[in-house]
Coordinates of C-alpha atoms in Angstrom, one line a residue:
Chain A
M1 CA -132.7 145.3 12.4
I2 CA -132.3 146.5 8.8
D3 CA -135.1 148.7 7.8
T4 CA -134.8 150.7 4.7
K5 CA -137.7 152.5 3.1
A6 CA -136.5 151.3 -0.2
D7 CA -137.4 147.8 0.7
N8 CA -141.0 148.8 0.7
Q9 CA -140.9 150.7 -2.6
D10 CA -142.0 149.0 -5.8
P11 CA -142.9 151.6 -8.5
A12 CA -144.0 148.9 -10.9
L13 CA -146.6 147.5 -8.5
D14 CA -147.7 151.0 -7.6
A15 CA -148.3 151.6 -11.2
A16 CA -150.2 148.4 -11.6
F17 CA -152.4 149.1 -8.7
S18 CA -153.0 152.7 -9.9
Q19 CA -154.2 151.3 -13.2
L20 CA -156.4 148.8 -11.4
A21 CA -157.9 151.6 -9.3
S22 CA -158.6 153.9 -12.2
S23 CA -160.0 151.1 -14.5
T24 CA -162.2 149.7 -11.7
D25 CA -163.6 153.0 -10.7
S26 CA -166.3 153.2 -13.4
H27 CA -167.6 149.7 -12.4
V28 CA -168.6 150.8 -8.9
D29 CA -172.3 151.4 -8.3
V30 CA -172.8 154.0 -5.6
P31 CA -176.0 153.3 -3.7
G32 CA -176.0 156.9 -2.4
T33 CA -176.5 158.5 1.0
R34 CA -180.2 158.3 0.9
S35 CA -179.8 154.6 1.0
V36 CA -177.4 154.9 4.0
R37 CA -179.9 157.0 5.9
A38 CA -182.8 154.7 5.1
T39 CA -180.9 151.7 6.3
V40 CA -179.8 153.4 9.6
S41 CA -183.4 154.6 10.1
R42 CA -184.8 151.1 9.6
R43 CA -182.3 149.8 12.1
R44 CA -183.2 152.5 14.7
T45 CA -186.8 151.7 14.3
A46 CA -186.2 148.0 14.7
R47 CA -184.2 148.6 17.9
R48 CA -187.0 150.8 19.3
M49 CA -189.6 148.1 18.4
A50 CA -187.4 145.5 20.1
G51 CA -187.1 147.7 23.2
L52 CA -190.9 148.3 23.2
A53 CA -191.4 144.5 23.0
V54 CA -189.2 144.0 26.0
V55 CA -191.1 146.7 28.0
V56 CA -194.4 145.0 27.1
L57 CA -193.2 141.6 28.0
V58 CA -191.8 142.8 31.3
A59 CA -195.1 144.7 32.1
A60 CA -197.0 141.5 31.2
G61 CA -194.7 139.5 33.5
I62 CA -195.2 141.9 36.4
G63 CA -199.0 141.8 35.9
A64 CA -199.0 138.0 35.9
F65 CA -196.8 138.0 39.0
A66 CA -199.1 140.4 40.8
L67 CA -202.1 138.3 40.0
N68 CA -200.5 135.0 41.0
R69 CA -197.8 135.9 43.6
P70 CA -196.0 132.9 45.0
S71 CA -196.3 132.2 48.6
S72 CA -192.7 132.7 49.3
D73 CA -190.1 135.1 47.9
D74 CA -188.1 133.4 45.1
T75 CA -184.9 135.2 46.1
V76 CA -182.7 134.5 49.0
G77 CA -182.1 137.6 51.0
P78 CA -179.1 138.0 53.3
D79 CA -181.3 138.1 56.4
T80 CA -183.8 135.4 55.5
A81 CA -181.7 132.7 54.0
N82 CA -181.2 129.3 55.5
R83 CA -177.4 129.2 56.3
G84 CA -177.3 125.5 55.9
L85 CA -178.5 125.6 52.3
D86 CA -175.2 125.9 50.5
N87 CA -176.1 124.5 47.2
R88 CA -176.0 125.8 43.7
S89 CA -179.7 126.6 43.3
A90 CA -179.7 128.5 46.6
I91 CA -176.6 130.4 45.6
E92 CA -178.1 131.3 42.3
R93 CA -181.1 132.8 44.1
V94 CA -178.9 135.1 46.3
D95 CA -180.4 138.5 45.9
W96 CA -177.3 140.3 44.6
K97 CA -179.4 143.0 42.8
N98 CA -180.4 144.3 46.2
S99 CA -177.2 144.1 48.1
T100 CA -174.5 146.4 49.4
L101 CA -171.2 145.9 47.5
D102 CA -167.8 147.4 47.9
M103 CA -167.3 148.3 44.2
P104 CA -163.8 148.5 42.8
A105 CA -162.7 151.7 41.2
L106 CA -163.7 151.9 37.5
K107 CA -162.6 154.5 35.1
G108 CA -164.3 157.7 36.1
C109 CA -165.7 156.3 39.3
P110 CA -163.8 155.8 42.6
A111 CA -164.0 152.6 44.7
E112 CA -166.9 153.0 47.1
R113 CA -169.6 151.1 49.0
V114 CA -172.7 151.0 46.9
V115 CA -176.2 150.1 48.0
F116 CA -178.0 148.6 45.1
K117 CA -181.7 148.6 44.7
G118 CA -182.9 146.4 41.9
G119 CA -179.4 146.5 40.4
D120 CA -179.1 150.3 40.3
S121 CA -177.7 153.0 42.5
T122 CA -177.3 156.7 41.9
D123 CA -175.8 159.3 44.2
A124 CA -174.8 162.8 43.6
E125 CA -171.7 161.9 41.7
N126 CA -172.0 158.4 40.2
T127 CA -174.6 156.1 38.9
W128 CA -173.8 152.4 39.2
G129 CA -175.5 149.5 37.6
L130 CA -175.3 145.7 37.8
A131 CA -176.2 143.2 35.1
F132 CA -176.0 145.5 32.1
G133 CA -173.1 145.1 29.7
P134 CA -172.5 147.0 26.4
R135 CA -175.2 145.0 24.7
G136 CA -177.9 145.1 27.3
E137 CA -178.9 142.9 30.2
H138 CA -176.8 139.9 31.1
K139 CA -177.4 137.2 33.7
P140 CA -174.5 136.4 36.0
V141 CA -172.3 133.5 35.3
F142 CA -172.0 131.2 38.3
A143 CA -168.7 129.5 38.5
E144 CA -165.9 128.6 40.8
L145 CA -163.4 131.4 40.5
D146 CA -161.1 130.9 43.6
K147 CA -161.3 127.2 43.8
G148 CA -162.9 127.6 47.2
E149 CA -165.8 125.8 48.7
S150 CA -168.5 128.1 47.6
L151 CA -169.8 129.1 44.2
D152 CA -168.8 132.6 42.9
A153 CA -170.2 134.7 40.2
V154 CA -169.1 136.9 37.4
L155 CA -171.3 140.0 37.1
W156 CA -171.5 142.8 34.7
A157 CA -171.1 146.2 36.4
S158 CA -171.2 149.7 34.9
C159 CA -170.7 153.2 36.2
R160 CA -170.9 156.7 34.9
N161 CA -169.5 159.7 36.6
L162 CA -172.3 162.3 36.5
T163 CA -170.0 165.2 36.7
L164 CA -168.1 164.1 33.6
E165 CA -169.7 163.9 30.2
S166 CA -168.3 160.5 29.6
P167 CA -170.0 157.3 28.5
D168 CA -170.5 154.3 30.7
T169 CA -167.6 152.3 31.8
H170 CA -168.4 148.6 31.6
A171 CA -166.7 146.0 33.8
L172 CA -166.8 142.4 34.8
I173 CA -166.4 141.8 38.5
G174 CA -165.9 138.6 40.5
V175 CA -168.3 138.2 43.4
H176 CA -168.4 135.7 46.3
L177 CA -171.9 134.5 46.8
A178 CA -172.8 132.8 50.0
V179 CA -176.3 131.9 51.2
G180 CA -177.1 134.0 54.2
D181 CA -174.3 136.5 53.8
Q182 CA -174.0 139.7 51.8
P183 CA -172.4 139.1 48.4
R184 CA -168.8 140.2 48.5
V185 CA -166.8 141.7 45.6
M186 CA -163.6 139.7 45.0
G187 CA -162.2 142.3 42.6
L188 CA -162.3 143.8 39.1
I189 CA -161.7 141.3 36.3
A190 CA -161.7 143.7 33.3
E191 CA -163.2 147.0 32.3
W192 CA -164.1 148.7 29.0
A193 CA -164.1 152.4 29.2
G194 CA -165.5 155.1 27.0
D195 CA -164.8 153.5 23.6
S196 CA -167.7 154.4 21.3
N197 CA -166.5 151.7 18.9
L198 CA -166.9 148.9 21.4
D199 CA -169.1 146.4 19.6
D200 CA -169.6 143.5 21.9
V201 CA -168.1 141.5 24.8
S202 CA -168.8 137.9 25.5
F203 CA -167.3 135.7 28.1
E204 CA -167.2 132.3 29.6
V205 CA -165.6 130.7 32.6
V206 CA -163.7 127.5 32.0
D207 CA -161.8 125.8 34.9
S208 CA -161.9 129.0 37.0
V209 CA -160.5 131.1 34.1
I210 CA -162.6 133.9 32.7
K211 CA -162.2 134.1 29.0
T212 CA -163.4 137.2 27.2
E213 CA -163.9 138.1 23.6
T214 CA -164.1 141.8 22.7
S215 CA -164.9 143.1 19.3
Y216 CA -164.8 146.6 18.1
A217 CA -166.4 148.2 15.1
D218 CA -163.3 149.8 13.8
R219 CA -160.5 147.3 14.3
L220 CA -159.3 143.8 14.1
P221 CA -158.8 141.3 15.4
I222 CA -161.3 140.3 18.1
E223 CA -159.4 140.7 21.4
R224 CA -159.3 137.5 23.4
S225 CA -158.2 137.7 27.0
S226 CA -158.1 135.4 30.0
F227 CA -158.2 136.3 33.6
S228 CA -157.7 134.2 36.7
W229 CA -157.7 134.7 40.5
N230 CA -154.3 134.7 42.0
G231 CA -155.4 134.7 45.6
S232 CA -155.7 138.5 46.0
A233 CA -156.7 139.8 42.5
F234 CA -157.7 138.9 39.1
I235 CA -154.7 138.9 36.7
K236 CA -154.7 138.9 33.0
S237 CA -152.9 136.0 31.3
A238 CA -150.8 136.1 28.3
P239 CA -153.0 135.1 25.4
D240 CA -152.3 132.1 23.3
D241 CA -151.1 134.1 20.4
S242 CA -148.6 136.2 22.4
Y243 CA -144.9 135.7 22.4
V244 CA -144.8 135.6 26.1
A245 CA -144.7 132.0 27.4
D246 CA -144.6 132.9 31.1
D247 CA -147.4 135.0 32.6
R248 CA -144.9 136.4 35.0
W249 CA -143.6 138.6 32.2
W250 CA -147.1 139.8 31.1
N251 CA -147.7 142.3 33.9
F252 CA -144.8 143.7 35.9
K253 CA -142.8 146.8 36.7
L254 CA -139.3 147.4 35.6
D255 CA -136.8 150.3 35.9
I256 CA -135.1 150.2 32.5
P257 CA -131.6 151.7 32.7
A258 CA -130.3 154.3 30.3
H259 CA -128.8 152.7 27.2
D260 CA -127.6 153.7 23.8
G261 CA -129.0 157.2 24.0
R262 CA -132.3 156.3 25.5
P263 CA -132.9 157.7 29.0
A264 CA -133.6 155.6 32.0
E265 CA -137.3 155.1 32.6
S266 CA -139.6 153.3 35.0
V267 CA -141.9 151.1 32.9
T268 CA -145.1 149.2 33.8
F269 CA -145.8 146.4 31.5
R270 CA -149.5 145.6 31.1
S271 CA -150.5 142.8 28.8
G272 CA -146.8 142.6 27.8
S273 CA -146.6 146.2 26.7
S274 CA -145.9 149.6 28.1
R275 CA -147.9 151.3 25.4
V276 CA -150.3 153.8 26.7
Q277 CA -153.4 154.1 24.4
T278 CA -153.4 157.3 22.4
S279 CA -156.1 158.8 20.4
E280 CA -157.7 156.7 17.7
Q281 CA -156.0 158.8 15.0
G282 CA -152.6 159.2 16.5
M283 CA -149.6 157.1 16.7
P284 CA -148.4 156.1 20.2
D285 CA -145.4 157.4 21.9
P286 CA -142.3 155.1 22.0
Y287 CA -143.1 152.1 24.1
W288 CA -141.7 148.7 25.1
T289 CA -143.0 145.2 24.6
V290 CA -141.9 141.9 26.0
G291 CA -141.4 138.9 23.8
G292 CA -139.1 139.8 21.0
N293 CA -139.6 139.6 17.3
V294 CA -140.2 135.9 16.8
K295 CA -140.8 134.3 13.5
G296 CA -144.0 132.4 13.3
G297 CA -145.4 133.8 16.4
N298 CA -144.1 131.0 18.6
K299 CA -144.0 131.4 22.3
R300 CA -140.5 131.9 23.6
P301 CA -139.8 131.5 27.3
A302 CA -137.4 133.9 28.9
V303 CA -133.9 132.4 29.3
D304 CA -133.3 131.5 32.9
A305 CA -129.6 131.0 33.9
D306 CA -126.7 132.4 35.8
L307 CA -125.6 135.1 33.5
D308 CA -123.2 137.1 35.7
G309 CA -121.5 134.3 37.6
D310 CA -122.9 135.2 41.0
G311 CA -124.2 131.7 41.5
E312 CA -127.8 132.9 41.3
P313 CA -130.0 132.7 38.2
E314 CA -130.9 135.7 36.2
V315 CA -133.5 136.0 33.5
L316 CA -132.8 137.2 29.9
L317 CA -135.8 139.1 28.6
R318 CA -136.4 139.8 25.0
L319 CA -137.7 143.4 24.6
N320 CA -138.8 145.4 21.6
Y321 CA -138.5 149.2 21.7
Y322 CA -141.1 150.6 19.4
A323 CA -140.1 154.1 18.2
P324 CA -139.5 155.6 14.7
N325 CA -136.5 153.2 14.5
P326 CA -137.8 150.1 16.4
I327 CA -135.1 147.9 17.9
D328 CA -134.9 144.4 19.5
L329 CA -132.9 144.2 22.7
L330 CA -132.0 141.7 25.4
L331 CA -132.1 142.7 29.0
A332 CA -130.8 140.6 31.9
V333 CA -132.9 141.0 35.0
K334 CA -132.8 139.5 38.5
V335 CA -136.0 138.6 40.3
S336 CA -136.0 138.9 44.1
D337 CA -137.7 136.5 46.4
E338 CA -140.5 139.1 46.7
G339 CA -141.0 139.1 43.0
D340 CA -139.4 142.5 42.3
V341 CA -137.6 142.7 39.0
R342 CA -134.2 144.5 38.8
A343 CA -132.3 145.2 35.6
I344 CA -128.7 143.9 35.4
G345 CA -127.7 145.0 32.0
F346 CA -128.5 145.2 28.3
I347 CA -127.1 143.0 25.6
D348 CA -126.8 144.7 22.2
I349 CA -127.8 142.3 19.5
D350 CA -125.4 142.4 16.6
F351 CA -127.6 142.6 13.5
S352 CA -124.8 143.7 11.3
A353 CA -123.4 140.3 10.4
T354 CA -126.2 139.1 8.1
A355 CA -128.7 140.8 5.8
G356 CA -132.5 141.3 5.3
Y357 CA -135.0 141.5 8.1
Q358 CA -133.3 139.8 11.0
Y359 CA -134.6 138.3 14.2
V360 CA -133.3 136.4 17.2
N361 CA -133.9 132.8 16.5
K362 CA -132.6 131.1 19.6
I363 CA -130.8 132.0 22.8
S364 CA -128.9 129.6 25.0
V365 CA -126.5 129.8 27.8
Q366 CA -123.5 127.5 28.3
D367 CA -120.7 127.9 30.8
G368 CA -121.6 131.5 31.3
V369 CA -121.6 132.4 27.6
I370 CA -124.8 133.5 26.0
K371 CA -125.2 132.3 22.5
I372 CA -127.6 134.3 20.3
Q373 CA -128.6 132.8 17.0
I374 CA -129.6 135.6 14.5
S375 CA -131.4 134.6 11.3
S376 CA -132.6 136.4 8.3
W377 CA -136.3 136.5 8.0
D378 CA -136.7 137.1 4.3
I379 CA -133.5 135.6 2.9
P380 CA -133.5 132.1 4.5
Q381 CA -130.6 130.9 2.4
L382 CA -128.3 133.3 4.2
P383 CA -126.3 131.5 7.0
D384 CA -127.2 132.3 10.5
H385 CA -125.0 134.4 12.6
W386 CA -124.0 133.4 16.1
Q387 CA -123.2 136.1 18.7
M388 CA -121.3 135.1 21.8
V389 CA -121.8 137.3 24.9
Y390 CA -120.3 137.2 28.3
W391 CA -120.3 139.2 31.6
D392 CA -117.0 141.0 32.1
G393 CA -117.8 141.9 35.8
S394 CA -119.6 145.1 35.1
K395 CA -121.4 144.7 31.8
F396 CA -122.2 142.3 29.0
V397 CA -119.7 142.3 26.1
T398 CA -119.6 140.5 22.8
K399 CA -116.8 138.1 22.1
K400 CA -114.7 139.1 19.1
Chain B
M1 CA -186.8 164.8 9.3
E2 CA -185.7 162.2 11.7
T3 CA -184.2 160.0 9.0
D4 CA -182.0 162.8 7.8
S5 CA -180.3 163.5 11.2
P6 CA -177.5 161.4 12.5
P7 CA -178.3 159.4 15.6
G8 CA -177.7 161.5 18.6
D9 CA -177.9 164.8 16.8
E10 CA -180.9 167.1 16.9
P11 CA -182.5 168.1 13.6
G12 CA -181.8 171.6 12.5
N13 CA -178.8 173.5 11.3
S14 CA -176.3 171.2 13.0
G15 CA -178.1 168.2 11.6
E16 CA -178.1 169.6 8.1
S17 CA -174.5 170.5 8.4
A18 CA -173.7 167.0 9.6
Q19 CA -175.6 165.6 6.7
S20 CA -173.8 167.8 4.3
D21 CA -170.4 166.8 5.7
F22 CA -171.3 163.1 5.6
D23 CA -172.6 163.4 2.0
A24 CA -169.4 165.0 1.0
L25 CA -167.3 162.3 2.5
Y26 CA -169.5 159.6 1.1
N27 CA -169.5 161.0 -2.4
S28 CA -165.8 161.6 -2.5
Q29 CA -164.7 158.3 -0.9
F30 CA -167.2 155.6 -1.6
K31 CA -165.6 154.5 -4.9
S32 CA -162.1 154.6 -3.5
V33 CA -162.9 152.4 -0.6
A34 CA -165.0 150.0 -2.8
V35 CA -162.1 149.6 -5.3
Q36 CA -159.7 148.8 -2.5
L37 CA -162.0 146.1 -1.2
Y38 CA -162.6 144.8 -4.7
A39 CA -158.8 144.2 -4.9
Y40 CA -159.1 142.3 -1.7
F41 CA -162.3 140.3 -2.5
G42 CA -162.1 140.0 -6.3
D43 CA -165.9 140.5 -6.1
M44 CA -167.3 143.9 -6.8
A45 CA -170.8 143.1 -5.3
E46 CA -169.2 142.1 -2.0
A47 CA -166.9 145.1 -2.1
Q48 CA -169.8 147.5 -2.6
D49 CA -171.9 145.8 0.1
V50 CA -169.1 146.1 2.7
T51 CA -168.4 149.7 1.8
Q52 CA -172.0 150.7 2.1
E53 CA -172.2 148.9 5.4
A54 CA -169.2 150.8 6.7
F55 CA -170.7 154.1 5.7
C56 CA -174.0 153.1 7.4
R57 CA -172.0 152.5 10.6
A58 CA -170.2 155.8 10.1
W59 CA -173.6 157.6 9.9
Q60 CA -174.8 155.9 13.0
R61 CA -171.8 157.3 14.9
W62 CA -171.4 160.5 12.8
S63 CA -171.7 162.8 15.8
T64 CA -168.4 161.3 17.0
I65 CA -166.7 160.4 13.8
A66 CA -167.3 163.8 12.2
H67 CA -164.8 165.3 14.7
Y68 CA -162.0 162.9 13.8
D69 CA -159.1 164.4 11.8
D70 CA -159.6 161.8 9.1
P71 CA -163.1 160.2 9.1
V72 CA -162.4 158.2 6.0
A73 CA -159.6 156.4 7.9
W74 CA -162.3 155.2 10.3
V75 CA -164.6 154.1 7.4
R76 CA -161.8 152.3 5.8
R77 CA -160.9 150.4 9.0
V78 CA -164.5 149.4 9.5
A79 CA -164.8 148.3 5.9
W80 CA -161.7 146.2 6.1
R81 CA -162.8 144.7 9.3
L82 CA -166.1 143.7 7.7
A83 CA -164.3 142.4 4.7
V84 CA -162.0 140.2 6.7
S85 CA -164.9 139.0 8.8
R86 CA -166.8 138.0 5.7
W87 CA -163.7 136.4 4.3
R88 CA -163.3 134.3 7.4
R89 CA -166.8 133.1 7.2
V90 CA -166.1 131.3 4.1
R91 CA -165.4 127.6 4.9
T92 CA -161.8 127.6 4.0
A93 CA -160.0 130.7 2.8
V94 CA -157.7 128.6 0.6
K95 CA -160.6 126.8 -1.2
H96 CA -162.4 130.1 -1.6
A97 CA -159.3 131.8 -2.9
A98 CA -158.7 129.0 -5.4
S99 CA -162.3 129.1 -6.6
R100 CA -162.3 132.9 -6.8
S101 CA -159.1 133.1 -8.6
E102 CA -160.6 131.0 -11.4
S103 CA -164.1 132.3 -11.4
A104 CA -163.7 136.1 -10.8
V105 CA -165.8 137.7 -13.4
P106 CA -163.7 140.1 -15.5
L107 CA -164.8 143.6 -15.5
E108 CA -164.3 145.2 -18.8
G109 CA -160.9 147.0 -19.0
V110 CA -159.9 145.9 -15.5
R111 CA -156.6 144.2 -14.7
I112 CA -158.2 140.9 -13.9
D113 CA -154.8 139.2 -13.9
L114 CA -153.8 141.4 -11.0
V115 CA -157.1 140.7 -9.2
R116 CA -156.7 136.9 -9.7
A117 CA -153.0 137.0 -8.6
L118 CA -154.0 138.9 -5.5
A119 CA -156.7 136.3 -4.7
K120 CA -153.9 133.7 -4.5
L121 CA -152.1 135.5 -1.7
A122 CA -152.6 134.8 2.0
A123 CA -155.2 137.1 3.4
D124 CA -152.8 139.0 5.6
H125 CA -150.3 139.4 2.7
R126 CA -153.0 140.5 0.3
R127 CA -154.3 143.0 2.8
A128 CA -150.8 144.5 3.4
V129 CA -150.1 144.7 -0.3
V130 CA -153.4 146.4 -1.1
L131 CA -153.2 148.9 1.8
H132 CA -149.6 149.8 1.0
H133 CA -149.6 149.9 -2.8
M134 CA -153.2 150.9 -3.5
V135 CA -154.2 153.0 -0.5
G136 CA -150.7 154.3 0.1
L137 CA -150.5 153.5 3.8
S138 CA -147.1 153.3 5.5
T139 CA -146.1 150.1 7.2
A140 CA -146.6 151.8 10.6
E141 CA -150.1 152.8 9.6
I142 CA -150.9 149.3 8.4
A143 CA -149.5 147.8 11.6
A144 CA -151.7 150.1 13.7
D145 CA -154.7 149.2 11.5
C146 CA -154.1 145.5 11.8
G147 CA -152.9 145.5 15.5
V148 CA -149.6 143.8 14.7
A149 CA -145.9 144.8 14.9
E150 CA -144.5 146.8 12.1
A151 CA -142.0 144.1 11.4
T152 CA -144.8 141.7 10.8
V153 CA -146.3 144.1 8.2
R154 CA -142.9 144.3 6.5
S155 CA -142.7 140.6 6.4
W156 CA -146.3 140.4 4.9
L157 CA -145.4 142.9 2.3
H158 CA -142.2 141.2 1.3
R159 CA -143.8 137.8 1.0
G160 CA -146.9 139.2 -0.6
R161 CA -145.0 141.1 -3.3
T162 CA -142.8 138.1 -4.0
A163 CA -145.8 135.8 -4.4
L164 CA -147.7 138.4 -6.4
R165 CA -144.9 138.7 -9.0
E166 CA -144.8 135.0 -9.3
H167 CA -148.5 134.7 -9.8
L168 CA -148.6 137.5 -12.3
A169 CA -146.0 135.8 -14.3
D170 CA -148.3 132.8 -14.6
Y171 CA -150.9 134.7 -16.5
Q172 CA -150.5 135.0 -20.2
P173 CA -151.7 138.1 -22.1
A174 CA -154.6 136.0 -23.6
E175 CA -156.0 135.5 -20.1
Q176 CA -156.1 139.2 -19.4
A177 CA -159.1 141.4 -19.7
P178 CA -160.0 142.7 -23.2
A179 CA -158.6 146.2 -22.7
S180 CA -155.0 146.8 -23.4
D181 CA -152.7 147.0 -20.5
S182 CA -149.7 148.1 -22.4
S183 CA -149.2 150.9 -19.9
V184 CA -148.3 148.5 -17.2
P185 CA -144.6 148.3 -16.8
Q186 CA -143.0 145.1 -18.2
E187 CA -141.4 144.4 -14.8
V188 CA -144.8 143.7 -13.3
R189 CA -146.2 141.6 -16.0
S190 CA -143.3 139.4 -16.6
S191 CA -141.1 139.4 -13.6

């Protein structure tokens, strides 16, 4: 891909913007820091009043309950429930706040069996909570998560490692609820760890798919994710706006061979990327993504065909390598019956034949020849370039 | 002095120091951020509101943000996020942009032609152009800010600049603000 700094230089525009900035400066009214502090103070007071109101309401509720206690407990305990009552209302009354759950490992807290009392549990090392998300208390969402016979639930969970000075880790967990049995954790759906800029998380369950929306104070856009039960764990789906059309290529491991000066490395793709989050200020180390640079953000499936003439299909993955000089690559991989992914070989895309910012427009395979259509992003009138690639028995080579 | 200490900080020397650091950042950067957002909104009142809100959020989290290498980068990101959110709340961005482009109230001496031309750009393109040419961010920094690939930012910039030049050419000198803009290179005004 052609990438010259000069393409982004425009002294005339820089000058125009500089003039705009200097001429506008005098029109800005600065409210001042006293106004900032007054606003923040008002908000803190309002939050405290709201919290106080909740305490008063809860206390009033407890008082009313004590004065007029119902004849039977409104929750269905594991030992007292009627096992034949497997209906929604009974499920919804399962006393999950006072249950023993095998909690999954969350950031800072190991997986462990936790005995909850009223939704809380604290031992020497960890404090666990149920029902509290980043914005306060949440009721569980009852839904069918595993398409089984019984209703399940999505619960908020949180934990804090008391030996580490770290903020709460918040998580959504899937829980099997059955009348007469202890609730049982299916697994971790998603977690949000230690980000002071986490603003809000909302979620809904639609057709057994858990859809979350996460907003942060300091970044765009709102993160939308989907999770579903695959029989043994909750897996994250490729979002609608991703380039990955097949969830199989959203979360997987791959040993990427050495190529073109880059060393071999073992890469785990999560959410289509091998990027490991760095500090808020820093730039990430070089990383890989799946999907390729696709004009218009269209989903592009991986090409599935016999690429090396062995009679079995391989998959041609589009990969981006994000580094100071980012590059688009194609990698042929073979998928075993067990689902393991093994690299066969790289295909170097020839971006030298046309100009401007280029991208792989289409890939097709015919009679063992891979046809790669390369187009110019910003100079559409330029003719496309077609690159023909074939397997020579040991590697992929471009037809001259 | 509760109102003068950042949330989470105890009043006292550390609180006074935090307040002093915050005040210095605010006083040195408020106008700069507001002007950037004015270029995005074409509306100074909105730009000031959003900038003030971003600084309020910074003060709420000052005990954390004060330790960042570049606190103003955080403020700028929050301000832009708020700006884009407000922008999206408008019924249709296109309708809004069209109305703003005609109704933006000229500020005396300001390049209103540039503001109006910016308003006609797609939101992403406008954001990239302002962040690159006004704030001076690199394409990599804009990509990190916007959560998109760097190639996408380059595309936004290219398209944004191309459209901006076309829109600027549409405006005649008579439509521009009263003050002379003779210092602006001819290439920008007429290309």
